[in-house]
mmCIF file with all atom_site columns, C-alpha atoms in Angstrom:
data_model
loop_
_atom_site.group_PDB
_atom_site.id
_atom_site.type_symbol
_atom_site.label_atom_id
_atom_site.label_alt_id
_atom_site.label_comp_id
_atom_site.label_asym_id
_atom_site.label_entity_id
_atom_site.label_seq_id
_atom_site.pdbx_PDB_ins_code
_atom_site.Cartn_x
_atom_site.Cartn_y
_atom_site.Cartn_z
_atom_site.occupancy
_atom_site.B_iso_or_equiv
_atom_site.pdbx_formal_charge
_atom_site.auth_seq_id
_atom_site.auth_comp_id
_atom_site.auth_asym_id
_atom_site.auth_atom_id
_atom_site.pdbx_PDB_model_num
ATOM 1   C CA . UNK T 1 1   ? -113.733 174.191 -10.773 1.00 49.00 ? 1   UNK T CA 1
ATOM 2   C CA . UNK T 1 2   ? -113.048 176.740 -13.471 1.00 66.00 ? 2   UNK T CA 1
ATOM 3   C CA . UNK T 1 3   ? -113.157 174.021 -16.147 1.00 92.00 ? 3   UNK T CA 1
ATOM 4   C CA . UNK T 1 4   ? -117.088 173.965 -16.086 1.00 94.00 ? 4   UNK T CA 1
ATOM 5   C CA . UNK T 1 5   ? -119.225 176.058 -17.985 1.00 96.00 ? 5   UNK T CA 1
ATOM 6   C CA . UNK T 1 6   ? -122.899 176.506 -18.672 1.00 97.00 ? 6   UNK T CA 1
ATOM 7   C CA . UNK T 1 7   ? -124.321 175.248 -21.970 1.00 98.00 ? 7   UNK T CA 1
ATOM 8   C CA . UNK T 1 8   ? -127.686 176.426 -20.700 1.00 98.00 ? 8   UNK T CA 1
ATOM 9   C CA . UNK T 1 9   ? -129.441 179.819 -20.557 1.00 98.00 ? 9   UNK T CA 1
ATOM 10  C CA . UNK T 1 10  ? -130.990 181.268 -17.282 1.00 98.00 ? 10  UNK T CA 1
ATOM 11  C CA . UNK T 1 11  ? -134.626 181.738 -17.222 1.00 98.00 ? 11  UNK T CA 1
ATOM 12  C CA . UNK T 1 12  ? -135.839 185.208 -17.116 1.00 97.00 ? 12  UNK T CA 1
ATOM 13  C CA . UNK T 1 13  ? -139.009 187.405 -18.657 1.00 96.00 ? 13  UNK T CA 1
ATOM 14  C CA . UNK T 1 14  ? -136.573 187.723 -21.738 1.00 95.00 ? 14  UNK T CA 1
ATOM 15  C CA . UNK T 1 15  ? -136.249 184.195 -22.681 1.00 97.00 ? 15  UNK T CA 1
ATOM 16  C CA . UNK T 1 16  ? -137.635 183.500 -26.044 1.00 97.00 ? 16  UNK T CA 1
ATOM 17  C CA . UNK T 1 17  ? -141.163 181.045 -26.418 1.00 96.00 ? 17  UNK T CA 1
ATOM 18  C CA . UNK T 1 18  ? -141.436 179.432 -29.670 1.00 96.00 ? 18  UNK T CA 1
ATOM 19  C CA . UNK T 1 19  ? -143.417 181.129 -32.128 1.00 94.00 ? 19  UNK T CA 1
ATOM 20  C CA . UNK T 1 20  ? -143.705 183.727 -29.638 1.00 90.00 ? 20  UNK T CA 1
ATOM 21  C CA . UNK T 1 21  ? -145.977 182.122 -27.305 1.00 87.00 ? 21  UNK T CA 1
ATOM 22  C CA . UNK T 1 22  ? -146.140 182.302 -23.551 1.00 85.00 ? 22  UNK T CA 1
ATOM 23  C CA . UNK T 1 23  ? -142.887 182.602 -22.026 1.00 91.00 ? 23  UNK T CA 1
ATOM 24  C CA . UNK T 1 24  ? -141.502 183.052 -18.298 1.00 97.00 ? 24  UNK T CA 1
ATOM 25  C CA . UNK T 1 25  ? -143.071 185.547 -16.100 1.00 97.00 ? 25  UNK T CA 1
ATOM 26  C CA . UNK T 1 26  ? -142.630 186.219 -12.376 1.00 97.00 ? 26  UNK T CA 1
ATOM 27  C CA . UNK T 1 27  ? -144.142 188.314 -9.605  1.00 97.00 ? 27  UNK T CA 1
ATOM 28  C CA . UNK T 1 28  ? -142.968 189.545 -6.474  1.00 97.00 ? 28  UNK T CA 1
ATOM 29  C CA . UNK T 1 29  ? -144.983 187.821 -3.516  1.00 98.00 ? 29  UNK T CA 1
ATOM 30  C CA . UNK T 1 30  ? -143.166 189.074 -0.476  1.00 98.00 ? 30  UNK T CA 1
ATOM 31  C CA . UNK T 1 31  ? -140.765 192.133 -0.056  1.00 97.00 ? 31  UNK T CA 1
ATOM 32  C CA . UNK T 1 32  ? -138.180 193.142 2.804   1.00 97.00 ? 32  UNK T CA 1
ATOM 33  C CA . UNK T 1 33  ? -138.472 196.886 1.370   1.00 97.00 ? 33  UNK T CA 1
ATOM 34  C CA . UNK T 1 34  ? -142.425 196.619 1.869   1.00 96.00 ? 34  UNK T CA 1
ATOM 35  C CA . UNK T 1 35  ? -141.832 195.269 5.408   1.00 97.00 ? 35  UNK T CA 1
ATOM 36  C CA . UNK T 1 36  ? -142.129 191.383 4.675   1.00 97.00 ? 36  UNK T CA 1
ATOM 37  C CA . UNK T 1 37  ? -139.668 189.065 6.356   1.00 98.00 ? 37  UNK T CA 1
ATOM 38  C CA . UNK T 1 38  ? -138.078 188.022 2.975   1.00 98.00 ? 38  UNK T CA 1
ATOM 39  C CA . UNK T 1 39  ? -138.281 188.124 -0.514  1.00 98.00 ? 39  UNK T CA 1
ATOM 40  C CA . UNK T 1 40  ? -140.098 185.585 -2.358  1.00 98.00 ? 40  UNK T CA 1
ATOM 41  C CA . UNK T 1 41  ? -141.418 185.520 -6.051  1.00 97.00 ? 41  UNK T CA 1
ATOM 42  C CA . UNK T 1 42  ? -143.891 183.340 -8.248  1.00 98.00 ? 42  UNK T CA 1
ATOM 43  C CA . UNK T 1 43  ? -143.269 182.021 -11.562 1.00 97.00 ? 43  UNK T CA 1
ATOM 44  C CA . UNK T 1 44  ? -145.320 181.235 -14.459 1.00 97.00 ? 44  UNK T CA 1
ATOM 45  C CA . UNK T 1 45  ? -143.711 179.433 -17.532 1.00 96.00 ? 45  UNK T CA 1
ATOM 46  C CA . UNK T 1 46  ? -144.401 176.716 -19.968 1.00 96.00 ? 46  UNK T CA 1
ATOM 47  C CA . UNK T 1 47  ? -142.256 173.494 -19.400 1.00 97.00 ? 47  UNK T CA 1
ATOM 48  C CA . UNK T 1 48  ? -140.837 173.711 -22.681 1.00 97.00 ? 48  UNK T CA 1
ATOM 49  C CA . UNK T 1 49  ? -139.452 177.264 -22.196 1.00 97.00 ? 49  UNK T CA 1
ATOM 50  C CA . UNK T 1 50  ? -135.662 178.036 -22.185 1.00 98.00 ? 50  UNK T CA 1
ATOM 51  C CA . UNK T 1 51  ? -133.062 175.290 -22.428 1.00 98.00 ? 51  UNK T CA 1
ATOM 52  C CA . UNK T 1 52  ? -135.123 172.250 -22.286 1.00 98.00 ? 52  UNK T CA 1
ATOM 53  C CA . UNK T 1 53  ? -135.576 168.454 -22.771 1.00 98.00 ? 53  UNK T CA 1
ATOM 54  C CA . UNK T 1 54  ? -138.389 166.792 -24.348 1.00 98.00 ? 54  UNK T CA 1
ATOM 55  C CA . UNK T 1 55  ? -139.294 163.420 -23.184 1.00 98.00 ? 55  UNK T CA 1
ATOM 56  C CA . UNK T 1 56  ? -141.341 160.821 -25.172 1.00 98.00 ? 56  UNK T CA 1
ATOM 57  C CA . UNK T 1 57  ? -144.609 161.629 -23.268 1.00 98.00 ? 57  UNK T CA 1
ATOM 58  C CA . UNK T 1 58  ? -144.437 164.897 -24.966 1.00 98.00 ? 58  UNK T CA 1
ATOM 59  C CA . UNK T 1 59  ? -145.856 163.162 -28.307 1.00 98.00 ? 59  UNK T CA 1
ATOM 60  C CA . UNK T 1 60  ? -147.488 159.959 -26.866 1.00 98.00 ? 60  UNK T CA 1
ATOM 61  C CA . UNK T 1 61  ? -149.773 159.529 -23.896 1.00 97.00 ? 61  UNK T CA 1
ATOM 62  C CA . UNK T 1 62  ? -148.115 156.191 -23.473 1.00 96.00 ? 62  UNK T CA 1
ATOM 63  C CA . UNK T 1 63  ? -144.821 157.918 -23.738 1.00 97.00 ? 63  UNK T CA 1
ATOM 64  C CA . UNK T 1 64  ? -141.885 157.874 -20.944 1.00 98.00 ? 64  UNK T CA 1
ATOM 65  C CA . UNK T 1 65  ? -141.945 161.048 -18.979 1.00 98.00 ? 65  UNK T CA 1
ATOM 66  C CA . UNK T 1 66  ? -139.447 162.357 -16.613 1.00 98.00 ? 66  UNK T CA 1
ATOM 67  C CA . UNK T 1 67  ? -140.156 159.842 -13.643 1.00 98.00 ? 67  UNK T CA 1
ATOM 68  C CA . UNK T 1 68  ? -138.788 157.065 -15.791 1.00 98.00 ? 68  UNK T CA 1
ATOM 69  C CA . UNK T 1 69  ? -135.436 158.048 -15.975 1.00 98.00 ? 69  UNK T CA 1
ATOM 70  C CA . UNK T 1 70  ? -132.413 157.090 -13.678 1.00 98.00 ? 70  UNK T CA 1
ATOM 71  C CA . UNK T 1 71  ? -130.243 160.101 -12.397 1.00 98.00 ? 71  UNK T CA 1
ATOM 72  C CA . UNK T 1 72  ? -127.400 158.179 -14.565 1.00 98.00 ? 72  UNK T CA 1
ATOM 73  C CA . UNK T 1 73  ? -129.149 159.112 -17.607 1.00 98.00 ? 73  UNK T CA 1
ATOM 74  C CA . UNK T 1 74  ? -128.510 162.536 -17.227 1.00 98.00 ? 74  UNK T CA 1
ATOM 75  C CA . UNK T 1 75  ? -124.625 162.215 -17.158 1.00 98.00 ? 75  UNK T CA 1
ATOM 76  C CA . UNK T 1 76  ? -122.838 161.915 -20.539 1.00 98.00 ? 76  UNK T CA 1
ATOM 77  C CA . UNK T 1 77  ? -119.208 161.212 -21.040 1.00 98.00 ? 77  UNK T CA 1
ATOM 78  C CA . UNK T 1 78  ? -118.794 160.802 -24.545 1.00 98.00 ? 78  UNK T CA 1
ATOM 79  C CA . UNK T 1 79  ? -119.934 164.218 -26.446 1.00 97.00 ? 79  UNK T CA 1
ATOM 80  C CA . UNK T 1 80  ? -119.482 165.390 -29.925 1.00 96.00 ? 80  UNK T CA 1
ATOM 81  C CA . UNK T 1 81  ? -119.614 168.760 -31.501 1.00 95.00 ? 81  UNK T CA 1
ATOM 82  C CA . UNK T 1 82  ? -121.106 169.015 -35.291 1.00 95.00 ? 82  UNK T CA 1
ATOM 83  C CA . UNK T 1 83  ? -120.551 172.765 -36.176 1.00 95.00 ? 83  UNK T CA 1
ATOM 84  C CA . UNK T 1 84  ? -122.947 173.473 -39.170 1.00 95.00 ? 84  UNK T CA 1
ATOM 85  C CA . UNK T 1 85  ? -123.151 177.274 -38.883 1.00 95.00 ? 85  UNK T CA 1
ATOM 86  C CA . UNK T 1 86  ? -124.149 179.316 -40.293 1.00 95.00 ? 86  UNK T CA 1
ATOM 87  C CA . UNK T 1 87  ? -127.638 177.803 -40.581 1.00 97.00 ? 87  UNK T CA 1
ATOM 88  C CA . UNK T 1 88  ? -129.874 179.860 -42.444 1.00 96.00 ? 88  UNK T CA 1
ATOM 89  C CA . UNK T 1 89  ? -133.450 180.475 -40.992 1.00 97.00 ? 89  UNK T CA 1
ATOM 90  C CA . UNK T 1 90  ? -135.924 177.966 -42.026 1.00 98.00 ? 90  UNK T CA 1
ATOM 91  C CA . UNK T 1 91  ? -133.565 175.696 -43.063 1.00 98.00 ? 91  UNK T CA 1
ATOM 92  C CA . UNK T 1 92  ? -134.554 172.144 -42.797 1.00 98.00 ? 92  UNK T CA 1
ATOM 93  C CA . UNK T 1 93  ? -131.728 170.045 -41.796 1.00 98.00 ? 93  UNK T CA 1
ATOM 94  C CA . UNK T 1 94  ? -131.005 166.767 -43.098 1.00 98.00 ? 94  UNK T CA 1
ATOM 95  C CA . UNK T 1 95  ? -128.218 163.754 -43.035 1.00 97.00 ? 95  UNK T CA 1
ATOM 96  C CA . UNK T 1 96  ? -126.493 166.004 -45.896 1.00 97.00 ? 96  UNK T CA 1
ATOM 97  C CA . UNK T 1 97  ? -126.002 168.975 -43.752 1.00 96.00 ? 97  UNK T CA 1
ATOM 98  C CA . UNK T 1 98  ? -124.146 166.940 -41.225 1.00 96.00 ? 98  UNK T CA 1
ATOM 99  C CA . UNK T 1 99  ? -120.454 165.615 -40.828 1.00 94.00 ? 99  UNK T CA 1
ATOM 100 C CA . UNK T 1 100 ? -120.477 162.812 -37.902 1.00 96.00 ? 100 UNK T CA 1
ATOM 101 C CA . UNK T 1 101 ? -117.766 160.750 -39.486 1.00 96.00 ? 101 UNK T CA 1
ATOM 102 C CA . UNK T 1 102 ? -115.450 161.791 -36.903 1.00 95.00 ? 102 UNK T CA 1
ATOM 103 C CA . UNK T 1 103 ? -117.737 161.211 -33.990 1.00 97.00 ? 103 UNK T CA 1
ATOM 104 C CA . UNK T 1 104 ? -116.916 158.084 -31.906 1.00 97.00 ? 104 UNK T CA 1
ATOM 105 C CA . UNK T 1 105 ? -119.226 155.255 -32.189 1.00 96.00 ? 105 UNK T CA 1
ATOM 106 C CA . UNK T 1 106 ? -120.120 155.082 -28.554 1.00 98.00 ? 106 UNK T CA 1
ATOM 107 C CA . UNK T 1 107 ? -121.101 159.076 -28.677 1.00 98.00 ? 107 UNK T CA 1
ATOM 108 C CA . UNK T 1 108 ? -123.864 159.348 -26.085 1.00 98.00 ? 108 UNK T CA 1
ATOM 109 C CA . UNK T 1 109 ? -124.687 163.113 -26.708 1.00 98.00 ? 109 UNK T CA 1
ATOM 110 C CA . UNK T 1 110 ? -124.554 164.908 -29.919 1.00 98.00 ? 110 UNK T CA 1
ATOM 111 C CA . UNK T 1 111 ? -124.667 168.766 -29.981 1.00 97.00 ? 111 UNK T CA 1
ATOM 112 C CA . UNK T 1 112 ? -125.221 170.194 -33.232 1.00 97.00 ? 112 UNK T CA 1
ATOM 113 C CA . UNK T 1 113 ? -124.365 174.222 -33.416 1.00 96.00 ? 113 UNK T CA 1
ATOM 114 C CA . UNK T 1 114 ? -126.212 175.693 -36.082 1.00 97.00 ? 114 UNK T CA 1
ATOM 115 C CA . UNK T 1 115 ? -124.906 179.546 -35.262 1.00 96.00 ? 115 UNK T CA 1
ATOM 116 C CA . UNK T 1 116 ? -128.591 180.511 -34.680 1.00 96.00 ? 116 UNK T CA 1
ATOM 117 C CA . UNK T 1 117 ? -128.078 181.105 -31.147 1.00 96.00 ? 117 UNK T CA 1
ATOM 118 C CA . UNK T 1 118 ? -126.400 184.410 -32.095 1.00 95.00 ? 118 UNK T CA 1
ATOM 119 C CA . UNK T 1 119 ? -129.944 185.516 -33.129 1.00 97.00 ? 119 UNK T CA 1
ATOM 120 C CA . UNK T 1 120 ? -131.630 184.859 -29.607 1.00 96.00 ? 120 UNK T CA 1
ATOM 121 C CA . UNK T 1 121 ? -133.294 187.700 -28.474 1.00 93.00 ? 121 UNK T CA 1
ATOM 122 C CA . UNK T 1 122 ? -135.163 188.371 -31.965 1.00 95.00 ? 122 UNK T CA 1
ATOM 123 C CA . UNK T 1 123 ? -138.117 187.376 -33.490 1.00 95.00 ? 123 UNK T CA 1
ATOM 124 C CA . UNK T 1 124 ? -136.546 185.355 -35.948 1.00 96.00 ? 124 UNK T CA 1
ATOM 125 C CA . UNK T 1 125 ? -134.981 183.224 -33.120 1.00 97.00 ? 125 UNK T CA 1
ATOM 126 C CA . UNK T 1 126 ? -138.582 182.112 -32.363 1.00 96.00 ? 126 UNK T CA 1
ATOM 127 C CA . UNK T 1 127 ? -140.418 182.445 -35.520 1.00 96.00 ? 127 UNK T CA 1
ATOM 128 C CA . UNK T 1 128 ? -137.710 181.666 -38.207 1.00 97.00 ? 128 UNK T CA 1
ATOM 129 C CA . UNK T 1 129 ? -135.601 178.748 -36.558 1.00 97.00 ? 129 UNK T CA 1
ATOM 130 C CA . UNK T 1 130 ? -133.909 176.032 -38.528 1.00 98.00 ? 130 UNK T CA 1
ATOM 131 C CA . UNK T 1 131 ? -135.632 172.374 -38.050 1.00 98.00 ? 131 UNK T CA 1
ATOM 132 C CA . UNK T 1 132 ? -134.367 169.040 -38.409 1.00 98.00 ? 132 UNK T CA 1
ATOM 133 C CA . UNK T 1 133 ? -135.726 166.479 -40.653 1.00 98.00 ? 133 UNK T CA 1
ATOM 134 C CA . UNK T 1 134 ? -137.177 163.337 -39.292 1.00 98.00 ? 134 UNK T CA 1
ATOM 135 C CA . UNK T 1 135 ? -134.912 161.311 -41.469 1.00 98.00 ? 135 UNK T CA 1
ATOM 136 C CA . UNK T 1 136 ? -131.971 162.376 -39.102 1.00 98.00 ? 136 UNK T CA 1
ATOM 137 C CA . UNK T 1 137 ? -133.344 160.221 -36.236 1.00 98.00 ? 137 UNK T CA 1
ATOM 138 C CA . UNK T 1 138 ? -132.604 156.783 -38.026 1.00 98.00 ? 138 UNK T CA 1
ATOM 139 C CA . UNK T 1 139 ? -129.331 158.225 -39.356 1.00 98.00 ? 139 UNK T CA 1
ATOM 140 C CA . UNK T 1 140 ? -128.071 159.057 -36.318 1.00 98.00 ? 140 UNK T CA 1
ATOM 141 C CA . UNK T 1 141 ? -129.019 155.707 -34.761 1.00 98.00 ? 141 UNK T CA 1
ATOM 142 C CA . UNK T 1 142 ? -127.650 153.714 -37.205 1.00 97.00 ? 142 UNK T CA 1
ATOM 143 C CA . UNK T 1 143 ? -124.330 155.550 -37.039 1.00 97.00 ? 143 UNK T CA 1
ATOM 144 C CA . UNK T 1 144 ? -124.259 156.098 -33.265 1.00 98.00 ? 144 UNK T CA 1
ATOM 145 C CA . UNK T 1 145 ? -125.915 153.678 -31.218 1.00 98.00 ? 145 UNK T CA 1
ATOM 146 C CA . UNK T 1 146 ? -125.107 154.956 -27.936 1.00 98.00 ? 146 UNK T CA 1
ATOM 147 C CA . UNK T 1 147 ? -126.497 158.083 -28.631 1.00 98.00 ? 147 UNK T CA 1
ATOM 148 C CA . UNK T 1 148 ? -129.449 159.018 -25.859 1.00 98.00 ? 148 UNK T CA 1
ATOM 149 C CA . UNK T 1 149 ? -129.700 162.981 -26.474 1.00 98.00 ? 149 UNK T CA 1
ATOM 150 C CA . UNK T 1 150 ? -129.642 165.825 -29.072 1.00 98.00 ? 150 UNK T CA 1
ATOM 151 C CA . UNK T 1 151 ? -128.661 169.283 -28.174 1.00 98.00 ? 151 UNK T CA 1
ATOM 152 C CA . UNK T 1 152 ? -129.024 172.108 -30.379 1.00 98.00 ? 152 UNK T CA 1
ATOM 153 C CA . UNK T 1 153 ? -128.719 175.820 -30.413 1.00 98.00 ? 153 UNK T CA 1
ATOM 154 C CA . UNK T 1 154 ? -132.022 176.583 -31.913 1.00 97.00 ? 154 UNK T CA 1
ATOM 155 C CA . UNK T 1 155 ? -135.173 177.230 -29.834 1.00 97.00 ? 155 UNK T CA 1
ATOM 156 C CA . UNK T 1 156 ? -136.890 173.685 -31.100 1.00 98.00 ? 156 UNK T CA 1
ATOM 157 C CA . UNK T 1 157 ? -136.132 170.853 -33.132 1.00 97.00 ? 157 UNK T CA 1
ATOM 158 C CA . UNK T 1 158 ? -139.290 171.867 -35.204 1.00 98.00 ? 158 UNK T CA 1
ATOM 159 C CA . UNK T 1 159 ? -139.020 175.053 -37.476 1.00 97.00 ? 159 UNK T CA 1
ATOM 160 C CA . UNK T 1 160 ? -141.885 177.429 -36.732 1.00 97.00 ? 160 UNK T CA 1
ATOM 161 C CA . UNK T 1 161 ? -142.228 177.430 -40.211 1.00 97.00 ? 161 UNK T CA 1
ATOM 162 C CA . UNK T 1 162 ? -142.554 173.743 -41.029 1.00 97.00 ? 162 UNK T CA 1
ATOM 163 C CA . UNK T 1 163 ? -144.617 172.662 -38.241 1.00 97.00 ? 163 UNK T CA 1
ATOM 164 C CA . UNK T 1 164 ? -145.921 169.542 -39.508 1.00 98.00 ? 164 UNK T CA 1
ATOM 165 C CA . UNK T 1 165 ? -142.363 168.389 -40.373 1.00 98.00 ? 165 UNK T CA 1
ATOM 166 C CA . UNK T 1 166 ? -141.211 169.587 -37.148 1.00 98.00 ? 166 UNK T CA 1
ATOM 167 C CA . UNK T 1 167 ? -143.927 167.329 -35.348 1.00 98.00 ? 167 UNK T CA 1
ATOM 168 C CA . UNK T 1 168 ? -142.644 164.237 -37.476 1.00 98.00 ? 168 UNK T CA 1
ATOM 169 C CA . UNK T 1 169 ? -139.058 165.016 -36.348 1.00 98.00 ? 169 UNK T CA 1
ATOM 170 C CA . UNK T 1 170 ? -139.985 164.973 -32.774 1.00 98.00 ? 170 UNK T CA 1
ATOM 171 C CA . UNK T 1 171 ? -142.037 161.616 -32.995 1.00 98.00 ? 171 UNK T CA 1
ATOM 172 C CA . UNK T 1 172 ? -139.016 160.235 -34.916 1.00 98.00 ? 172 UNK T CA 1
ATOM 173 C CA . UNK T 1 173 ? -136.566 161.070 -32.360 1.00 98.00 ? 173 UNK T CA 1
ATOM 174 C CA . UNK T 1 174 ? -138.707 160.204 -29.359 1.00 98.00 ? 174 UNK T CA 1
ATOM 175 C CA . UNK T 1 175 ? -140.885 157.523 -30.202 1.00 98.00 ? 175 UNK T CA 1
ATOM 176 C CA . UNK T 1 176 ? -138.709 154.667 -31.273 1.00 96.00 ? 176 UNK T CA 1
ATOM 177 C CA . UNK T 1 177 ? -139.293 152.012 -28.609 1.00 93.00 ? 177 UNK T CA 1
ATOM 178 C CA . UNK T 1 178 ? -135.772 150.510 -28.914 1.00 95.00 ? 178 UNK T CA 1
ATOM 179 C CA . UNK T 1 179 ? -133.848 153.561 -29.312 1.00 97.00 ? 179 UNK T CA 1
ATOM 180 C CA . UNK T 1 180 ? -135.268 157.061 -28.479 1.00 98.00 ? 180 UNK T CA 1
ATOM 181 C CA . UNK T 1 181 ? -133.140 160.123 -28.574 1.00 98.00 ? 181 UNK T CA 1
ATOM 182 C CA . UNK T 1 182 ? -134.358 162.928 -26.542 1.00 98.00 ? 182 UNK T CA 1
ATOM 183 C CA . UNK T 1 183 ? -134.004 166.596 -27.896 1.00 98.00 ? 183 UNK T CA 1
ATOM 184 C CA . UNK T 1 184 ? -132.382 169.087 -25.771 1.00 98.00 ? 184 UNK T CA 1
ATOM 185 C CA . UNK T 1 185 ? -133.467 172.707 -27.206 1.00 98.00 ? 185 UNK T CA 1
ATOM 186 C CA . UNK T 1 186 ? -132.371 176.044 -27.153 1.00 98.00 ? 186 UNK T CA 1
ATOM 187 C CA . UNK T 1 187 ? -128.910 175.299 -25.757 1.00 98.00 ? 187 UNK T CA 1
ATOM 188 C CA . UNK T 1 188 ? -126.223 178.076 -25.337 1.00 98.00 ? 188 UNK T CA 1
ATOM 189 C CA . UNK T 1 189 ? -123.377 176.657 -27.681 1.00 97.00 ? 189 UNK T CA 1
ATOM 190 C CA . UNK T 1 190 ? -121.981 180.077 -28.655 1.00 94.00 ? 190 UNK T CA 1
ATOM 191 C CA . UNK T 1 191 ? -118.932 179.502 -26.655 1.00 89.00 ? 191 UNK T CA 1
ATOM 192 C CA . UNK T 1 192 ? -117.830 176.106 -27.938 1.00 89.00 ? 192 UNK T CA 1
ATOM 193 C CA . UNK T 1 193 ? -116.903 174.973 -31.366 1.00 71.00 ? 193 UNK T CA 1
ATOM 194 C CA . UNK T 1 194 ? -115.281 171.598 -32.790 1.00 65.00 ? 194 UNK T CA 1
ATOM 195 C CA . UNK T 1 195 ? -112.028 172.997 -31.201 1.00 76.00 ? 195 UNK T CA 1
ATOM 196 C CA . UNK T 1 196 ? -113.046 172.264 -27.773 1.00 84.00 ? 196 UNK T CA 1
ATOM 197 C CA . UNK T 1 197 ? -112.864 168.822 -26.262 1.00 90.00 ? 197 UNK T CA 1
ATOM 198 C CA . UNK T 1 198 ? -115.897 168.238 -23.524 1.00 95.00 ? 198 UNK T CA 1
ATOM 199 C CA . UNK T 1 199 ? -115.175 165.488 -20.991 1.00 95.00 ? 199 UNK T CA 1
ATOM 200 C CA . UNK T 1 200 ? -118.475 165.252 -19.426 1.00 97.00 ? 200 UNK T CA 1
ATOM 201 C CA . UNK T 1 201 ? -122.031 167.074 -19.541 1.00 98.00 ? 201 UNK T CA 1
ATOM 202 C CA . UNK T 1 202 ? -124.653 166.890 -16.555 1.00 98.00 ? 202 UNK T CA 1
ATOM 203 C CA . UNK T 1 203 ? -128.228 167.814 -17.665 1.00 98.00 ? 203 UNK T CA 1
ATOM 204 C CA . UNK T 1 204 ? -130.278 168.771 -14.390 1.00 98.00 ? 204 UNK T CA 1
ATOM 205 C CA . UNK T 1 205 ? -133.897 169.054 -15.719 1.00 98.00 ? 205 UNK T CA 1
ATOM 206 C CA . UNK T 1 206 ? -136.408 170.434 -13.209 1.00 98.00 ? 206 UNK T CA 1
ATOM 207 C CA . UNK T 1 207 ? -138.073 167.662 -11.380 1.00 98.00 ? 207 UNK T CA 1
ATOM 208 C CA . UNK T 1 208 ? -141.695 167.848 -11.549 1.00 98.00 ? 208 UNK T CA 1
ATOM 209 C CA . UNK T 1 209 ? -143.922 164.695 -11.416 1.00 98.00 ? 209 UNK T CA 1
ATOM 210 C CA . UNK T 1 210 ? -145.089 163.380 -14.558 1.00 98.00 ? 210 UNK T CA 1
ATOM 211 C CA . UNK T 1 211 ? -143.277 165.997 -16.849 1.00 98.00 ? 211 UNK T CA 1
ATOM 212 C CA . UNK T 1 212 ? -143.272 165.682 -20.469 1.00 98.00 ? 212 UNK T CA 1
ATOM 213 C CA . UNK T 1 213 ? -140.575 167.947 -20.767 1.00 98.00 ? 213 UNK T CA 1
ATOM 214 C CA . UNK T 1 214 ? -138.717 170.420 -18.541 1.00 98.00 ? 214 UNK T CA 1
ATOM 215 C CA . UNK T 1 215 ? -136.464 173.317 -18.243 1.00 98.00 ? 215 UNK T CA 1
ATOM 216 C CA . UNK T 1 216 ? -132.832 172.281 -17.582 1.00 98.00 ? 216 UNK T CA 1
ATOM 217 C CA . UNK T 1 217 ? -129.423 173.639 -16.416 1.00 98.00 ? 217 UNK T CA 1
ATOM 218 C CA . UNK T 1 218 ? -126.915 172.128 -18.342 1.00 98.00 ? 218 UNK T CA 1
ATOM 219 C CA . UNK T 1 219 ? -123.052 171.913 -17.259 1.00 98.00 ? 219 UNK T CA 1
ATOM 220 C CA . UNK T 1 220 ? -120.000 170.812 -19.081 1.00 97.00 ? 220 UNK T CA 1
ATOM 221 C CA . UNK T 1 221 ? -116.568 170.134 -18.201 1.00 96.00 ? 221 UNK T CA 1
ATOM 222 C CA . UNK T 1 222 ? -114.121 171.367 -20.607 1.00 94.00 ? 222 UNK T CA 1
ATOM 223 C CA . UNK T 1 223 ? -110.807 169.720 -21.002 1.00 87.00 ? 223 UNK T CA 1
ATOM 224 C CA . UNK T 1 224 ? -107.795 172.042 -20.254 1.00 71.00 ? 224 UNK T CA 1
ATOM 225 C CA . UNK T 1 225 ? -109.574 175.002 -19.311 1.00 57.00 ? 225 UNK T CA 1
#
């Protein structure tokens, strides 16, 4: 099993929140060292904290939520890595920044490595992150007709410095009725590059009824490890 790796971050109180907003908090409920029979904790968090996936419901009251996706949707066999690192803070990534000429037409998951993950833990990561231009959505649909999800090592598809454009980008990716592309944000991509071949990716979102987005555990099977 040593050829499986995590492409997601663990949730903890240090997990950055978009723009420095509400993060992850935990509170001890029962403690064995205080005489209780077991240890338990309560957790408080946004559903868009840590490595997480967005569903169309995030930007439309009529959009699909987590309940509308079958289990097999979250399993990917044609994964392409596009490395555009190092991306500058607040850069708006357009089709001109992205070379997917070698991506197979049946790519179902595109991972974009900006290199910004190396700044995770700093304010820059959550407040000066690069964002993605709305035009990228149709650009990717035309060239990768099987694409179902876009994973990025930035806290959001939306640059915090350009939030209006970021909202447009989310709508462009999520709200195409014929071909939505789901963003997978705040991914741990520091350990991969274009030289690594990924055979399979499993995205396991936290299942909460009606969720417009959910934290995920993401597992990747790497060839030859």
